[in-house]
Amino acid sequence: MNELQERILRDGKVLGGGILKVDSFVNHQVDPLLMDACGREFARRFASVGATKVLTAEISGIAPALTTAIHLGLPVVYARKTKPITMPDQVYLTLAPSHTKGRMVELIVSPEYLANGEKVLIIDDFLASGQTILGLARLAEASGSRIVGIGALIEKLFEGGREALKPLGVQIESLACITAMEDGKVVFGEPA
Amino acid sequence: MNELQERILRDGKVLGGGILKVDSFVNHQVDPLLMDACGREFARRFASVGATKVLTAEISGIAPALTTAIHLGLPVVYARKTKPITMPDQVYLTLAPSHTKGRMVELIVSPEYLANGEKVLIIDDFLASGQTILGLARLAEASGSRIVGIGALIEKLFEGGREALKPLGVQIESLACITAMEDGKVVFGEPA
């Protein structure tokens, strides 16, 4: 999506270690109109997959998942990373490595909100190694529901996430596909 | 707001210890159309305060703050509870007690996104003791910006938050004001 790509070129910052800093418009500070436009675009691309629920992981997945859910008119569930006291004792829980945290994090969903037969659209801010999204897919499968699509605002094609997600056999859409980040410069491309 | 109050009566659950469980439509699972309606209502009530930025705290403040920001056309910043590696070393940080976590949590905002002279509208899911919102107000003041309004989806009038926030001298709006939660029943009312 041109609007997001232009914003990354203008305001994104390439840090060391393959980190793209987008916290002036995606996480920490959010541009709500850009996020709304991204949600509308995801809703358009996934209009025909028959999703019944949007699933994401806290924290930075919430904004794009919420705007997508607004445009699809579907409930959105965000997996928690710590179990709140309002959650039942019996939950779906999996572990996924966090790139930006440098350790494993828990992804927890209450069985109250992920049920057998649900058709789940996963939306997240980044698709890098794909490990967070694979974790969400495991939670969905544990509940007896089925993944019907995966959307990410920003994909780092060179981190292999798309290959890791291929076995799920679903449509994968990224609004900005990055093929390289070198000398502080972001280069966009298309998945092979 | 009737829509939110009716939803609380229908789907909210009064747990022990003054906890109202609303994780089927506010946090964990979010009803995006209800949240959008709440954002529109906040935008209407705060239309004339001249806000330049919406501020909230992760995690469950993000959804109502984002929809409010969409309807006001303003950037939204969510205070982080752990410092991500993309954040500069020098930050605004304060501590606030978390009712649902039973301990102090950090609230952290990067000086990149909260600047001198900003007029800040604080939006959160709950107004209970007011301690999280007071923490956000301290962060705003530390940056040289000024609070111009405070909005909460759900206020527990009996926890004293409104009095605690009174010294800030700004308009406080809650979309559902709870005066009592007894025998599993929620009773709505108006602030005195």
GROMACS .gro file of N, CA, C and O in nm, chain A residues 57-61 78-84 87 93-94 96 98 100-101 103-109 124 132, chain B residues 28 59 80:
model
  124
   57ALA      N    1  -0.201  -1.019   1.855
   57ALA     CA    2  -0.130  -1.030   1.983
   57ALA      C    3  -0.110  -0.889   2.037
   57ALA      O    4  -0.079  -0.797   1.960
   58GLU      N    5  -0.131  -0.870   2.169
   58GLU     CA    6  -0.097  -0.742   2.226
   58GLU      C    7   0.054  -0.724   2.212
   58GLU      O    8   0.126  -0.823   2.211
   59ILE      N    9   0.111  -0.607   2.196
   59ILE     CA   10   0.044  -0.481   2.212
   59ILE      C   11   0.027  -0.415   2.076
   59ILE      O   12  -0.079  -0.362   2.045
   60SER      N   13   0.129  -0.423   1.993
   60SER     CA   14   0.124  -0.338   1.874
   60SER      C   15   0.039  -0.397   1.762
   60SER      O   16   0.013  -0.329   1.663
   61GLY      N   17  -0.011  -0.519   1.779
   61GLY     CA   18  -0.107  -0.570   1.683
   61GLY      C   19  -0.247  -0.513   1.701
   61GLY      O   20  -0.330  -0.522   1.610
   78TYR      N   21  -0.742  -1.002   2.118
   78TYR     CA   22  -0.596  -0.993   2.125
   78TYR      C   23  -0.544  -1.086   2.233
   78TYR      O   24  -0.587  -1.085   2.346
   79ALA      N   25  -0.449  -1.171   2.189
   79ALA     CA   26  -0.386  -1.262   2.283
   79ALA      C   27  -0.309  -1.179   2.386
   79ALA      O   28  -0.240  -1.084   2.352
   80ARG      N   29  -0.324  -1.215   2.514
   80ARG     CA   30  -0.255  -1.146   2.622
   80ARG      C   31  -0.118  -1.207   2.643
   80ARG      O   32  -0.096  -1.325   2.614
   81LYS      N   33  -0.024  -1.128   2.693
   81LYS     CA   34   0.109  -1.180   2.724
   81LYS      C   35   0.127  -1.208   2.873
   81LYS      O   36   0.221  -1.275   2.914
   82THR      N   37   0.036  -1.155   2.954
   82THR     CA   38   0.027  -1.198   3.094
   82THR      C   39  -0.121  -1.223   3.123
   82THR      O   40  -0.207  -1.155   3.069
   83LYS      N   41  -0.149  -1.320   3.207
   83LYS     CA   42  -0.286  -1.361   3.232
   83LYS      C   43  -0.351  -1.266   3.331
   83LYS      O   44  -0.308  -1.258   3.446
   84PRO      N   45  -0.454  -1.191   3.290
   84PRO     CA   46  -0.520  -1.102   3.385
   84PRO      C   47  -0.607  -1.181   3.482
   84PRO      O   48  -0.645  -1.295   3.453
   87MET      N   49  -0.934  -1.360   3.383
   87MET     CA   50  -0.934  -1.474   3.290
   87MET      C   51  -0.954  -1.604   3.368
   87MET      O   52  -0.902  -1.618   3.478
   93LEU      N   53  -0.262  -2.143   2.586
   93LEU     CA   54  -0.135  -2.073   2.606
   93LEU      C   55  -0.028  -2.134   2.518
   93LEU      O   56  -0.019  -2.256   2.506
   94THR      N   57   0.050  -2.049   2.456
   94THR     CA   58   0.165  -2.099   2.381
   94THR      C   59   0.281  -2.003   2.402
   94THR      O   60   0.263  -1.892   2.453
   96ALA      N   61   0.613  -1.797   2.227
   96ALA     CA   62   0.672  -1.753   2.100
   96ALA      C   63   0.790  -1.662   2.132
   96ALA      O   64   0.784  -1.584   2.227
   98SER      N   65   1.016  -1.346   2.113
   98SER     CA   66   0.996  -1.206   2.076
   98SER      C   67   1.128  -1.146   2.030
   98SER      O   68   1.226  -1.143   2.105
  100THR      N   69   1.194  -0.828   1.948
  100THR     CA   70   1.228  -0.700   2.011
  100THR      C   71   1.251  -0.714   2.161
  100THR      O   72   1.311  -0.628   2.223
  101LYS      N   73   1.202  -0.824   2.222
  101LYS     CA   74   1.224  -0.842   2.366
  101LYS      C   75   1.344  -0.933   2.392
  101LYS      O   76   1.396  -0.936   2.503
  103ARG      N   77   1.349  -1.255   2.417
  103ARG     CA   78   1.318  -1.371   2.503
  103ARG      C   79   1.184  -1.430   2.459
  103ARG      O   80   1.114  -1.374   2.375
  104MET      N   81   1.148  -1.544   2.518
  104MET     CA   82   1.018  -1.605   2.488
  104MET      C   83   0.908  -1.528   2.561
  104MET      O   84   0.926  -1.484   2.675
  105VAL      N   85   0.796  -1.510   2.494
  105VAL     CA   86   0.681  -1.451   2.561
  105VAL      C   87   0.563  -1.549   2.552
  105VAL      O   88   0.556  -1.630   2.460
  106GLU      N   89   0.473  -1.538   2.648
  106GLU     CA   90   0.352  -1.620   2.645
  106GLU      C   91   0.246  -1.550   2.560
  106GLU      O   92   0.238  -1.427   2.558
  107LEU      N   93   0.169  -1.628   2.490
  107LEU     CA   94   0.049  -1.578   2.420
  107LEU      C   95  -0.069  -1.656   2.477
  107LEU      O   96  -0.070  -1.780   2.471
  108ILE      N   97  -0.164  -1.583   2.532
  108ILE     CA   98  -0.272  -1.647   2.608
  108ILE      C   99  -0.408  -1.600   2.556
  108ILE      O  100  -0.431  -1.480   2.542
  109VAL      N  101  -0.496  -1.694   2.526
  109VAL     CA  102  -0.632  -1.659   2.486
  109VAL      C  103  -0.730  -1.739   2.572
  109VAL      O  104  -0.709  -1.856   2.599
  124ASP      N  105  -0.137  -0.860   1.225
  124ASP     CA  106  -0.032  -0.813   1.317
  124ASP      C  107   0.042  -0.695   1.254
  124ASP      O  108   0.023  -0.666   1.136
  132THR      N  109   0.551  -1.517   1.600
  132THR     CA  110   0.434  -1.472   1.675
  132THR      C  111   0.306  -1.519   1.606
  132THR      O  112   0.214  -1.570   1.671
  220HIS      N  113  -0.939  -0.788   2.586
  220HIS     CA  114  -0.921  -0.926   2.537
  220HIS      C  115  -1.003  -0.943   2.409
  220HIS      O  116  -0.946  -0.940   2.302
  251ILE      N  117  -0.259  -0.166   2.816
  251ILE     CA  118  -0.299  -0.228   2.693
  251ILE      C  119  -0.443  -0.195   2.661
  251ILE      O  120  -0.476  -0.162   2.548
  272ARG      N  121   0.394   0.302   2.730
  272ARG     CA  122   0.437   0.163   2.738
  272ARG      C  123   0.460   0.125   2.884
  272ARG      O  124   0.492   0.210   2.967
   0.00000   0.00000   0.00000
